[in-house]
Coordinates of C-alpha atoms in Angstrom, one line a residue:
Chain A
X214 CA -3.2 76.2 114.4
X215 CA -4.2 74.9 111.1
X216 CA -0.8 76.0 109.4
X217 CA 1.3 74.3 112.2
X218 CA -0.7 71.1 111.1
X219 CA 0.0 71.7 107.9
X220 CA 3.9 71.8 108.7
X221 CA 3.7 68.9 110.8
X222 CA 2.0 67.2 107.4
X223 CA 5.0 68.3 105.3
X224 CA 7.6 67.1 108.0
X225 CA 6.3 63.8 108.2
X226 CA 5.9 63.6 104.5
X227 CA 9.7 64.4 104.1
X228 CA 10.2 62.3 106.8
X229 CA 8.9 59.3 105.7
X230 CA 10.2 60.2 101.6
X231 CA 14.0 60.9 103.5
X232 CA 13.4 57.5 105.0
X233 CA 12.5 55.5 102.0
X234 CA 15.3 57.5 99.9
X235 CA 17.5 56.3 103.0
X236 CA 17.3 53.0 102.7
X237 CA 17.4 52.8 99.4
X238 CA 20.8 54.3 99.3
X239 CA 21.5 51.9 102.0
X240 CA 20.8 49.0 99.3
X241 CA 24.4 48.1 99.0
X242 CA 25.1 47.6 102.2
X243 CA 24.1 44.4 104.7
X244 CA 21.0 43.4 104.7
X245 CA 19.5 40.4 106.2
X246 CA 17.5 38.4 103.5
X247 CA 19.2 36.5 100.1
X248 CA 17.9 38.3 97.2
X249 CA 16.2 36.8 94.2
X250 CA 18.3 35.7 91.1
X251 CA 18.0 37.7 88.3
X252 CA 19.1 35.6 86.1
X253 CA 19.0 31.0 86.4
X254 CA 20.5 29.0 84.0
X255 CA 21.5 24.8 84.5
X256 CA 24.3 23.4 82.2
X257 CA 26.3 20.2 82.1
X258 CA 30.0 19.6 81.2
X259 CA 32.0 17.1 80.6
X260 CA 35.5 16.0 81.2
X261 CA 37.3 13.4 79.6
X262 CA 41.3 13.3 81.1
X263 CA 43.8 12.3 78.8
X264 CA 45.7 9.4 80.6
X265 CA 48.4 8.3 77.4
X266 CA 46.1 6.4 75.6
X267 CA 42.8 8.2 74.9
X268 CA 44.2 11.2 73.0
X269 CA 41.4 11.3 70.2
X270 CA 38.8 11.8 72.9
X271 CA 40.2 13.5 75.5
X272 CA 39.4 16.8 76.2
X273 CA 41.9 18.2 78.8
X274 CA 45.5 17.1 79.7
X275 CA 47.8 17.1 83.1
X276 CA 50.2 20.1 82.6
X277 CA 51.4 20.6 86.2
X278 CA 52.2 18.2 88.7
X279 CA 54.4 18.0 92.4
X280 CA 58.1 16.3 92.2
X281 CA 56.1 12.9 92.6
X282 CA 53.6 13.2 90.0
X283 CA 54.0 13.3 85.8
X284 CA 51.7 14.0 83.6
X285 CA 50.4 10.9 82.4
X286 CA 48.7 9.6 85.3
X287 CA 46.8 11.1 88.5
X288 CA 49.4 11.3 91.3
X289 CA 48.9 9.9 94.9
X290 CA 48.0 11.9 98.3
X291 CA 44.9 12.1 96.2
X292 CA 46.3 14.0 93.5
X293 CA 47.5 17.1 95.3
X294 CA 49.1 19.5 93.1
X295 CA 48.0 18.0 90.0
X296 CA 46.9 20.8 87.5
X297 CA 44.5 20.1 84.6
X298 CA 43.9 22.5 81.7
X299 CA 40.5 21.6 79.7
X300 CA 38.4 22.4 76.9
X301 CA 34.9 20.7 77.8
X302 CA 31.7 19.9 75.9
X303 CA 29.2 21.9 77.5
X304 CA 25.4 20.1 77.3
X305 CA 21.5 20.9 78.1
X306 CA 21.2 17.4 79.6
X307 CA 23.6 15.1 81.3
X308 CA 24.4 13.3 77.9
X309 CA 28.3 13.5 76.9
X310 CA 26.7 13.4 72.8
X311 CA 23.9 15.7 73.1
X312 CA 24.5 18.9 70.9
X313 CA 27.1 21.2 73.0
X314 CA 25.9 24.4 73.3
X315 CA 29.1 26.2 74.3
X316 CA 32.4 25.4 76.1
X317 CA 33.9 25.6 79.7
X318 CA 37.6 26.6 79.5
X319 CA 40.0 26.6 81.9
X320 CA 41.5 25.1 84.6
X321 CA 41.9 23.3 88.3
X322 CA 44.1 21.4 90.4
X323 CA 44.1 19.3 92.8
X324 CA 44.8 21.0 96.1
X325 CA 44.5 18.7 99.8
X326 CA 46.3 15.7 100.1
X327 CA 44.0 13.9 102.6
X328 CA 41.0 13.9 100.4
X329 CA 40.2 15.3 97.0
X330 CA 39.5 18.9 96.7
X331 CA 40.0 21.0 93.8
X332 CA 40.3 24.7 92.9
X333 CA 38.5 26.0 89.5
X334 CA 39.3 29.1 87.4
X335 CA 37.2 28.5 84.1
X336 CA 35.1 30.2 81.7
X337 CA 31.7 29.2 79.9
X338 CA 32.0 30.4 76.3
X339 CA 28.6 30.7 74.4
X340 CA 28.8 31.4 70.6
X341 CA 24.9 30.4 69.0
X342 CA 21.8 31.8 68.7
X343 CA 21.0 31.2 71.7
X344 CA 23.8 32.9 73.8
X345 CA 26.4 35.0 73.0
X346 CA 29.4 35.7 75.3
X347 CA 31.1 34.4 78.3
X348 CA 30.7 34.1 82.3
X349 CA 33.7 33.4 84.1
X350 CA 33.7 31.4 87.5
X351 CA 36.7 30.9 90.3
X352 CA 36.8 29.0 93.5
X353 CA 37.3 26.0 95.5
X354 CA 35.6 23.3 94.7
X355 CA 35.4 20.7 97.4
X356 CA 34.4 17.8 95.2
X357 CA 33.1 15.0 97.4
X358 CA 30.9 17.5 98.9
X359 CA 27.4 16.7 96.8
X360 CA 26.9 20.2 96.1
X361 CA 29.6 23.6 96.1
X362 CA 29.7 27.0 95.9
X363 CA 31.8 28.7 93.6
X364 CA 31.8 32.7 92.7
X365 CA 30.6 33.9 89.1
X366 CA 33.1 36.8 88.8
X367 CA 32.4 38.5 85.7
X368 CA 30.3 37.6 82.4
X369 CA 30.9 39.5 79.1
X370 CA 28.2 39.4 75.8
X371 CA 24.9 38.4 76.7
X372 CA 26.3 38.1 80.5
X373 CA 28.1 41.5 80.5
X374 CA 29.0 42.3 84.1
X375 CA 27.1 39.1 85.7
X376 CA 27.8 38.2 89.2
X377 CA 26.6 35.3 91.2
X378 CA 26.7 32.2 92.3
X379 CA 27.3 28.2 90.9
X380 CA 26.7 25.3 92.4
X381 CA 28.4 22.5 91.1
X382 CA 27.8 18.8 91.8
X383 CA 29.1 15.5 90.5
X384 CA 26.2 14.1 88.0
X385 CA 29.2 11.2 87.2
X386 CA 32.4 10.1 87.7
X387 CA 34.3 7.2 86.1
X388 CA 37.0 6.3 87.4
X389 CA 40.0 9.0 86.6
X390 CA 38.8 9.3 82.9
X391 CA 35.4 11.1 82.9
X392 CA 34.0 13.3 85.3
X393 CA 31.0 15.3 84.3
X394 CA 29.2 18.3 86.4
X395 CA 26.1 19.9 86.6
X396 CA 26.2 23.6 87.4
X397 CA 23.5 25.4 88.8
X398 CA 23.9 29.2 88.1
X399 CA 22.5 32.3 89.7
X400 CA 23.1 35.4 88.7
X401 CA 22.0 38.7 91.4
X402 CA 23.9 41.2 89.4
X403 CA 22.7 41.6 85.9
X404 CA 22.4 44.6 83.5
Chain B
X164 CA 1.2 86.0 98.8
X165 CA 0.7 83.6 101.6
X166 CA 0.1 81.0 98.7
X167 CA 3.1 81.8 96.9
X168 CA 5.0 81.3 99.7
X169 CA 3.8 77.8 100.5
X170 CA 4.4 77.0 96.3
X171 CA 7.8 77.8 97.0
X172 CA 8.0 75.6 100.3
X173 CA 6.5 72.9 98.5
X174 CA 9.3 73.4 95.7
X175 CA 12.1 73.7 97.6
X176 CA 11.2 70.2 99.6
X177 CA 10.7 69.0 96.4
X178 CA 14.4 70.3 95.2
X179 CA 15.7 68.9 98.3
X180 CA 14.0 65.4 98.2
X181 CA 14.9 64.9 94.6
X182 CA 18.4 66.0 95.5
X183 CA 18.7 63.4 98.0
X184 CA 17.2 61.0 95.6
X185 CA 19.1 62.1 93.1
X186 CA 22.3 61.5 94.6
X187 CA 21.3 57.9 95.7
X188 CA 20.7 56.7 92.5
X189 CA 24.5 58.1 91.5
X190 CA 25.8 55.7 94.6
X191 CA 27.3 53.5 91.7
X192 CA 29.0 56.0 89.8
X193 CA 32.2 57.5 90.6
X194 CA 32.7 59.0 93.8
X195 CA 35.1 61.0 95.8
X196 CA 35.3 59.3 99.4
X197 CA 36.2 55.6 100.2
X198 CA 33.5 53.8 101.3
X199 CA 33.6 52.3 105.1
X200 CA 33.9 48.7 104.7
X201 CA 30.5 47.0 105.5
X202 CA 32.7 43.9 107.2
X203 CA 36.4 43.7 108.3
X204 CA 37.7 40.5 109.0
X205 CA 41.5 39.6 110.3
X206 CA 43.3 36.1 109.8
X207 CA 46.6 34.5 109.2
X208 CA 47.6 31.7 106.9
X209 CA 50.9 29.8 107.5
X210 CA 52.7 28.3 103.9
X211 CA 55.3 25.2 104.9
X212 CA 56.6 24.9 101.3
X213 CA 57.9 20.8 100.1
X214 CA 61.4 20.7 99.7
X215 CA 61.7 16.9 98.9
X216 CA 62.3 16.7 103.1
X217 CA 59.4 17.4 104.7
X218 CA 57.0 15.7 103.2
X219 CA 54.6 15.4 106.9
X220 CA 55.1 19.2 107.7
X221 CA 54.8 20.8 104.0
X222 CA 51.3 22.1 102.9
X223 CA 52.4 23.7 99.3
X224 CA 54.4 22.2 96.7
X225 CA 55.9 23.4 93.4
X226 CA 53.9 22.1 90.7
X227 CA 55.3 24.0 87.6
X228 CA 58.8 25.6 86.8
X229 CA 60.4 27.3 83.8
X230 CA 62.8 25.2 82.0
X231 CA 65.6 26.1 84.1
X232 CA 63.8 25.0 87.2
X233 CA 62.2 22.1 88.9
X234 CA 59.8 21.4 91.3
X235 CA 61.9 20.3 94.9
X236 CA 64.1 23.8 94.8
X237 CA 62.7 27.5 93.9
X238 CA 64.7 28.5 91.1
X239 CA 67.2 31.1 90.3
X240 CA 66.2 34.2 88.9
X241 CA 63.9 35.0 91.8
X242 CA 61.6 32.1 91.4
X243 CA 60.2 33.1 88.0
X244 CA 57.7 30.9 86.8
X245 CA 57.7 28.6 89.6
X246 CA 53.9 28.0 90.5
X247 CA 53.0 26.7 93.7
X248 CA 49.9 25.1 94.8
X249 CA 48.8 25.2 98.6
X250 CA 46.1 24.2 101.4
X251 CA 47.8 26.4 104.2
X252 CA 45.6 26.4 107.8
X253 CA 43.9 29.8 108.5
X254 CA 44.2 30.9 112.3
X255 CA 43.1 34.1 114.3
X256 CA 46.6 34.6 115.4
X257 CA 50.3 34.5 114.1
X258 CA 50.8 31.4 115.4
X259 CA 51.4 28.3 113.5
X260 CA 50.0 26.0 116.2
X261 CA 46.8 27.9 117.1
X262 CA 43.6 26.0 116.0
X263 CA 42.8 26.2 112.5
X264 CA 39.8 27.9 111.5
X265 CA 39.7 27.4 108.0
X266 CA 41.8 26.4 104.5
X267 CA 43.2 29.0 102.5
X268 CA 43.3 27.0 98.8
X269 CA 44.6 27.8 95.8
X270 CA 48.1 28.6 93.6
X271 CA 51.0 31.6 93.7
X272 CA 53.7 31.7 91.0
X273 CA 56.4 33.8 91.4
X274 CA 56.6 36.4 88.1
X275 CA 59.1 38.5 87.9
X276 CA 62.5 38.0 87.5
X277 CA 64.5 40.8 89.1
X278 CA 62.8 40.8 92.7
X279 CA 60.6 38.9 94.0
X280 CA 56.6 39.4 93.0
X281 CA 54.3 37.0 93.1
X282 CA 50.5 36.9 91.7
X283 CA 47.7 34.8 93.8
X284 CA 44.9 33.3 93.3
X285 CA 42.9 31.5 96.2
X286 CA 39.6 30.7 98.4
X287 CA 39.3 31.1 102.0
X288 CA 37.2 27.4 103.1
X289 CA 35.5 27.5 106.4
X290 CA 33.0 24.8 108.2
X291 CA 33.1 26.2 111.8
X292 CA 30.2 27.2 113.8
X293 CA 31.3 30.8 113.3
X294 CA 32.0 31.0 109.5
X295 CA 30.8 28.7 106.7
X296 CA 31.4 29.5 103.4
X297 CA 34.3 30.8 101.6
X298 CA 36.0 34.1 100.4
X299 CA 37.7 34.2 96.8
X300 CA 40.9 36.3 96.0
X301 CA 43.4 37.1 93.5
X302 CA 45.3 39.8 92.6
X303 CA 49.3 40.8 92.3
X304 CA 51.4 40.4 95.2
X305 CA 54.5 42.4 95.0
X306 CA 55.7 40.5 97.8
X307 CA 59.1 42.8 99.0
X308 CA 56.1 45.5 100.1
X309 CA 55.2 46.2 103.5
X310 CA 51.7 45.9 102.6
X311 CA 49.8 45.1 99.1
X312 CA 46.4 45.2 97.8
X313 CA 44.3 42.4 96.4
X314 CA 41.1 41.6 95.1
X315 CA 37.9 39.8 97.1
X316 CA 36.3 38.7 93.6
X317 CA 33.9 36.7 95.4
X318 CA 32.2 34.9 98.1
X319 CA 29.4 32.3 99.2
X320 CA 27.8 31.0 102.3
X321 CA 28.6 33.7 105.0
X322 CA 30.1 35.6 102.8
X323 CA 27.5 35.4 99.8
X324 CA 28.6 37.7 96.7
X325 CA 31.2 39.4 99.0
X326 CA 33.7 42.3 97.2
X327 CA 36.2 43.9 98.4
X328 CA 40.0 44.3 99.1
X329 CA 42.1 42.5 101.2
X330 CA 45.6 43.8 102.3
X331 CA 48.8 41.1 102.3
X332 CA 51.1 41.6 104.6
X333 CA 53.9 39.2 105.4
X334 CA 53.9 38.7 108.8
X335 CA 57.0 35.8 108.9
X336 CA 59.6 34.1 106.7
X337 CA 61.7 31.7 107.2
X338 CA 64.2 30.9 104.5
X339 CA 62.8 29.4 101.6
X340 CA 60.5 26.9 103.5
X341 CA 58.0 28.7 105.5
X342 CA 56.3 32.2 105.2
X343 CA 53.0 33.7 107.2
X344 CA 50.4 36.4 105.8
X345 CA 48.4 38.4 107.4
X346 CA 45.3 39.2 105.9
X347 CA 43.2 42.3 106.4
X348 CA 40.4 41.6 104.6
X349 CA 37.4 44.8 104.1
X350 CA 34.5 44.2 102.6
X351 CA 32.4 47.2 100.4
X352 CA 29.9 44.8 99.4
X353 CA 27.6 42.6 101.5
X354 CA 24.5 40.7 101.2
Chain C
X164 CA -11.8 72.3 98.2
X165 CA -8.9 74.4 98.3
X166 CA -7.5 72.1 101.1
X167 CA -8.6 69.1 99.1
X168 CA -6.5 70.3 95.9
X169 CA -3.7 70.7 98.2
X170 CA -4.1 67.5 99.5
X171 CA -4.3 66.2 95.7
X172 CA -1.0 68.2 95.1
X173 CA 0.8 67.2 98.3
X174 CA -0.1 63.1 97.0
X175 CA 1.1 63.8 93.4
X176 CA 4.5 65.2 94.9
X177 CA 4.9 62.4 97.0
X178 CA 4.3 59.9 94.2
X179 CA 6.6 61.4 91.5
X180 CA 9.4 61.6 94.6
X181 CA 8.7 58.0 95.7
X182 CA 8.2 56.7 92.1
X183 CA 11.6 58.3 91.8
X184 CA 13.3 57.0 94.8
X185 CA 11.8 53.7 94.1
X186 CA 13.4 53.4 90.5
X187 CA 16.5 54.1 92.0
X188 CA 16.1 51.4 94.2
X189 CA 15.8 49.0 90.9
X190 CA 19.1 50.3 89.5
X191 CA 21.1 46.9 90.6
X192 CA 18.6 45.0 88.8
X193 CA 18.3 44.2 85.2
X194 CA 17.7 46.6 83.0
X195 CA 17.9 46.8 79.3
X196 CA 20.6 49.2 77.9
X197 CA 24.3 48.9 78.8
X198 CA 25.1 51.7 80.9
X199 CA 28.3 54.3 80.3
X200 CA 31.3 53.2 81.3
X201 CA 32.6 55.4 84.3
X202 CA 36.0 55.0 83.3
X203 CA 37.6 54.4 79.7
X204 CA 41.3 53.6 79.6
X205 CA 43.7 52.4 76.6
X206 CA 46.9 50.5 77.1
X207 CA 49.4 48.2 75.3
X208 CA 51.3 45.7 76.6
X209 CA 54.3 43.6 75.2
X210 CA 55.1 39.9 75.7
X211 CA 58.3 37.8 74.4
X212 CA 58.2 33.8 75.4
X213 CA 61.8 32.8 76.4
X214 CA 62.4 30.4 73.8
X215 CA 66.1 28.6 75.2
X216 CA 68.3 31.7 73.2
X217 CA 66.6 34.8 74.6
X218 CA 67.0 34.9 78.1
X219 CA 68.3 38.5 78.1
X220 CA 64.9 40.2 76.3
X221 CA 62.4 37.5 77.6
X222 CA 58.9 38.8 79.5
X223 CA 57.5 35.3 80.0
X224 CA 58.1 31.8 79.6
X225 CA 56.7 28.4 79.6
X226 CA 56.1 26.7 82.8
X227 CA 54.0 24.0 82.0
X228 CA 53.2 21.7 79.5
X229 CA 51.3 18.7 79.1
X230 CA 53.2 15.0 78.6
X231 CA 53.5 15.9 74.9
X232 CA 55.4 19.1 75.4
X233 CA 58.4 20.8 77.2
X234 CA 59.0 24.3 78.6
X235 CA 61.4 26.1 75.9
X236 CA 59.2 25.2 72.9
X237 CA 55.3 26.2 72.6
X238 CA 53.6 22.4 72.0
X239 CA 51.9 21.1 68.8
X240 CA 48.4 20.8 69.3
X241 CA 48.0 24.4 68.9
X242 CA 50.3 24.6 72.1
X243 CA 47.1 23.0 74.6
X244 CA 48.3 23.0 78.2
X245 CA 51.5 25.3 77.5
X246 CA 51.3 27.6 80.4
X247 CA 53.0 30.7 80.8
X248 CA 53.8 33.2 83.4
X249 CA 55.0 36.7 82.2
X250 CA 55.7 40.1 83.2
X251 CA 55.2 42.0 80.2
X252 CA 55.6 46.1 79.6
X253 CA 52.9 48.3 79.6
X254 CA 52.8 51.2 77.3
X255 CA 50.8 53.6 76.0
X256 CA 51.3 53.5 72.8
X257 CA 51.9 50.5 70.5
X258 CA 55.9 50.7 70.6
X259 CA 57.9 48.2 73.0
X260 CA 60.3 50.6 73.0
X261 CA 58.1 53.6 74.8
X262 CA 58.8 53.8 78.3
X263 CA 56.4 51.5 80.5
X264 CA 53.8 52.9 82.6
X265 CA 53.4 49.5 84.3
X266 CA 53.8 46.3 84.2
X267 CA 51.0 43.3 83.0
X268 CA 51.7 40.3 85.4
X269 CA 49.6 36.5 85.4
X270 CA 49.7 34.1 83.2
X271 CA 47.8 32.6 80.2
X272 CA 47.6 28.8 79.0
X273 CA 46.5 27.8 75.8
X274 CA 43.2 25.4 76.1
X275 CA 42.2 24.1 73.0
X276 CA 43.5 21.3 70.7
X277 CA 41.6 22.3 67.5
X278 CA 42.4 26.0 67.1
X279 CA 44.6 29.0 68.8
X280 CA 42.8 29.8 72.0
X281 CA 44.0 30.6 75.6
X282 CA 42.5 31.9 79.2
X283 CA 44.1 34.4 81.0
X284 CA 44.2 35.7 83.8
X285 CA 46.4 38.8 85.4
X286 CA 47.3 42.1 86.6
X287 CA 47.5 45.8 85.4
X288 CA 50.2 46.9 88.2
X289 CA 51.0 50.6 88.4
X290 CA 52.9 52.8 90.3
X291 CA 53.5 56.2 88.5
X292 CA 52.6 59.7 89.3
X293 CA 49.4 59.1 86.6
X294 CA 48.2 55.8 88.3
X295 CA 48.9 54.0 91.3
X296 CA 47.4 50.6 91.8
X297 CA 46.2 47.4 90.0
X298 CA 43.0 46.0 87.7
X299 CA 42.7 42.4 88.2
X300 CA 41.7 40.6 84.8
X301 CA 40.2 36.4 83.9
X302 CA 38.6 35.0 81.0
X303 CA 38.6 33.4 77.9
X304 CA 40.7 34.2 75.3
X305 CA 39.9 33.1 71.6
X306 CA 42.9 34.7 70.0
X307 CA 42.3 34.6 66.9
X308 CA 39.5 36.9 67.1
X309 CA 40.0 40.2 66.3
X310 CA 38.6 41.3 69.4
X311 CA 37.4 39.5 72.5
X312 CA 36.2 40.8 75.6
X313 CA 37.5 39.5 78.9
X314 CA 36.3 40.6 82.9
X315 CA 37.9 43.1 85.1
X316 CA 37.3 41.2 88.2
X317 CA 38.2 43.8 90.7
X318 CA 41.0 46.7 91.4
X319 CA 42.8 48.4 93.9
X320 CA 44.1 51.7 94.4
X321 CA 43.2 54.1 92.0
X322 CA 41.0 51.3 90.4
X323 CA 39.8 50.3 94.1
X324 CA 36.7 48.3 93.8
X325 CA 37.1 48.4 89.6
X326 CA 34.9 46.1 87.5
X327 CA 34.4 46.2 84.0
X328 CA 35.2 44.7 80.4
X329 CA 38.7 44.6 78.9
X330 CA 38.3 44.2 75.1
X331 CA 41.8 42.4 73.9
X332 CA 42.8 42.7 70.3
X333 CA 46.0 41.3 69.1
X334 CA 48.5 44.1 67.4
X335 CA 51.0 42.4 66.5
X336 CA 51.7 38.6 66.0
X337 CA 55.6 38.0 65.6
X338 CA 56.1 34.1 65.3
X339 CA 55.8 32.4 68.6
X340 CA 58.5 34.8 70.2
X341 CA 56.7 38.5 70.3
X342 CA 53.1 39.7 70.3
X343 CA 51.7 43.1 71.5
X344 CA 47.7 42.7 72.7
X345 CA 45.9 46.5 72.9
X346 CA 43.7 46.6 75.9
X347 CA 40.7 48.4 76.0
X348 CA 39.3 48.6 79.5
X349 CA 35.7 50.4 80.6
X350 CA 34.6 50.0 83.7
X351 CA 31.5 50.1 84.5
X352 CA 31.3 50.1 88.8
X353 CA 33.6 52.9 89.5
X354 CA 33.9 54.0 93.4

């Protein structure tokens, strides 16, 4: 009697151990509730387009643009096609002359011709004491939507193998010279 | 005796829980078996390419070109270099008229110049009741296959820090002016 | 007090296989050493810009350009906006004549004014008895660092689900017709 308690003990021991071990190794798969970010970090950047005349300042140019566009100037049908290659400022604070702390590189155009909408491939690059290394973004950017969602895909350096999330919202806009944005980023992967 | 027995019980439930464990914590490292994808999802996106005459129908447009190209007419030489921009409506079906349910955004260029092979990069935008959020691709897409393989690098909203792989195929083409993908996309990771 | 040492023994087991379990369950969150890679591969690749006289030997060529520039010659400015689409060789070793194992496929555009720097973004596409499938690669590239580490953003194939770092280092620097970039790639989610 007392040894078949005592195997009943160990079987629900294993049981509940095989079903804690289960759901960990389940860990990758759906589950219902957002995890916490590892990692949260808040930058600025700041674009300044060159439009023919601004060349000393700007800091990204029109290289790509539909049959009905040039290079110079935003085209119409809300710049659809229009592709922008940049080398950005990026700041602590939403100040265009605060000390930049690292750049965002990359890319977007312009990709809806009933309202603006973009698409963003760009990296941050981080070379001071503070950080060291890269994260790498991609995604549309729906950008008169006051806050959207584009994917970290990769980081390298300090943000080797990061994956997440950043927000991105308009913190100004001035006419079709100066943008600047304010990315929110969570990370959920980090090593 | 009895004793020993029971020891060696104990350690072999302990070998065996370990084991289990063990294995778990190896889920990331390589292993033999494809995973079964923890979401599968099945749309179609419909590219009505500008040709300088269908400016109310068209929903991509040649933004770039090689020298020898330009942006109303694909070039020669299988369309290398020309780069394409697009906001193509996403239905459930292959039909070009069903409801949209969703934008797929982003750019192809054409890259090879002995067949045709393409390499994409784009989001998947949806605001419907049943999906919000969007699903982030890009790969190679050697175009003349039956089937080809590209990357999910990304996802938010519904599909929050999705990976996985989605499968090309081309379901329609039409001269130079109109092609339709189907895309089979499975997911490995989900939140 | 036999039973009760048992009991002791029986609790000690289970915490040392749930303290186990449960640090498995921590592996996707930070944690302070870089891990192995699970995979470790070495390849070359081999690009020569069409430059209005090579059209037989080109890989790649310009296909956009911001107002300053044109698409046969790489702009001043440290070439900013020059965008280029290529399908370059791959080999194994360092010689553009050893036959190709694959082919590199994307694009790169150069991005800053001040100095030689470009983002990239593209494919590893094989189909050989050794390797079938692709990598999928995006980041920054600040070329004139010896070495600079980029993402691996996803794979298929024989790299299905692939991510990882791909440290670039430039081999050989021919004028602005030929280079040869050395790609080392360790991945670090392996399925």
């Amino acid at each position: 009697m007392e040894k078949a308690m005592k195997e009943n003990r160990l079987s629900s021991i294993l049981f509940i151990v095989l079903f804690l071990c289960g759901s960990t190794s389940m860990a990758h798969k759906p589950f219902r509730h957002r995890p916490q970010p590892c990692n949260h970090l808040v930058f600025y950047f700041h674009d300044v387009i060159y439009n023919g005349k601004n060349a000393g300042n700007a800091t990204s140019a029109i290289v790509a643009a539909p049959s009905w566009g040039n290079h110079t100037i935003l085209s119409r049908l809300n710049h659809f096609g229009d592709m922008v290659v940049f080398d950005d400022p990026i700041t602590l604070d939403n100040n265009l002359h605060s000390p930049p702390v690292g750049r965002a590189q990359g890319m977007y155009f312009y990709d809806k011709k009933e309202i603006f909408t973009a698409w963003v491939a760009f990296s941050f690059v981080f070379n001071s004491t503070k950080h060291k290394g890269t994260i790498n973004f991609a995604g549309a950017d729906p950008l008169m939507n006051k806050t959207r969602d584009i994917s970290v895909i990769g980081g390298t350096g300090d943000f080797f193998m990061a994956r997440g999330i950043a927000t991105l919202s308009t913190d100004a806009f001035e006419g079709e010279v100066y943008f600047r944005l304010r990315v929110d980023i969570n990370l959920y992967e980090c090593y």
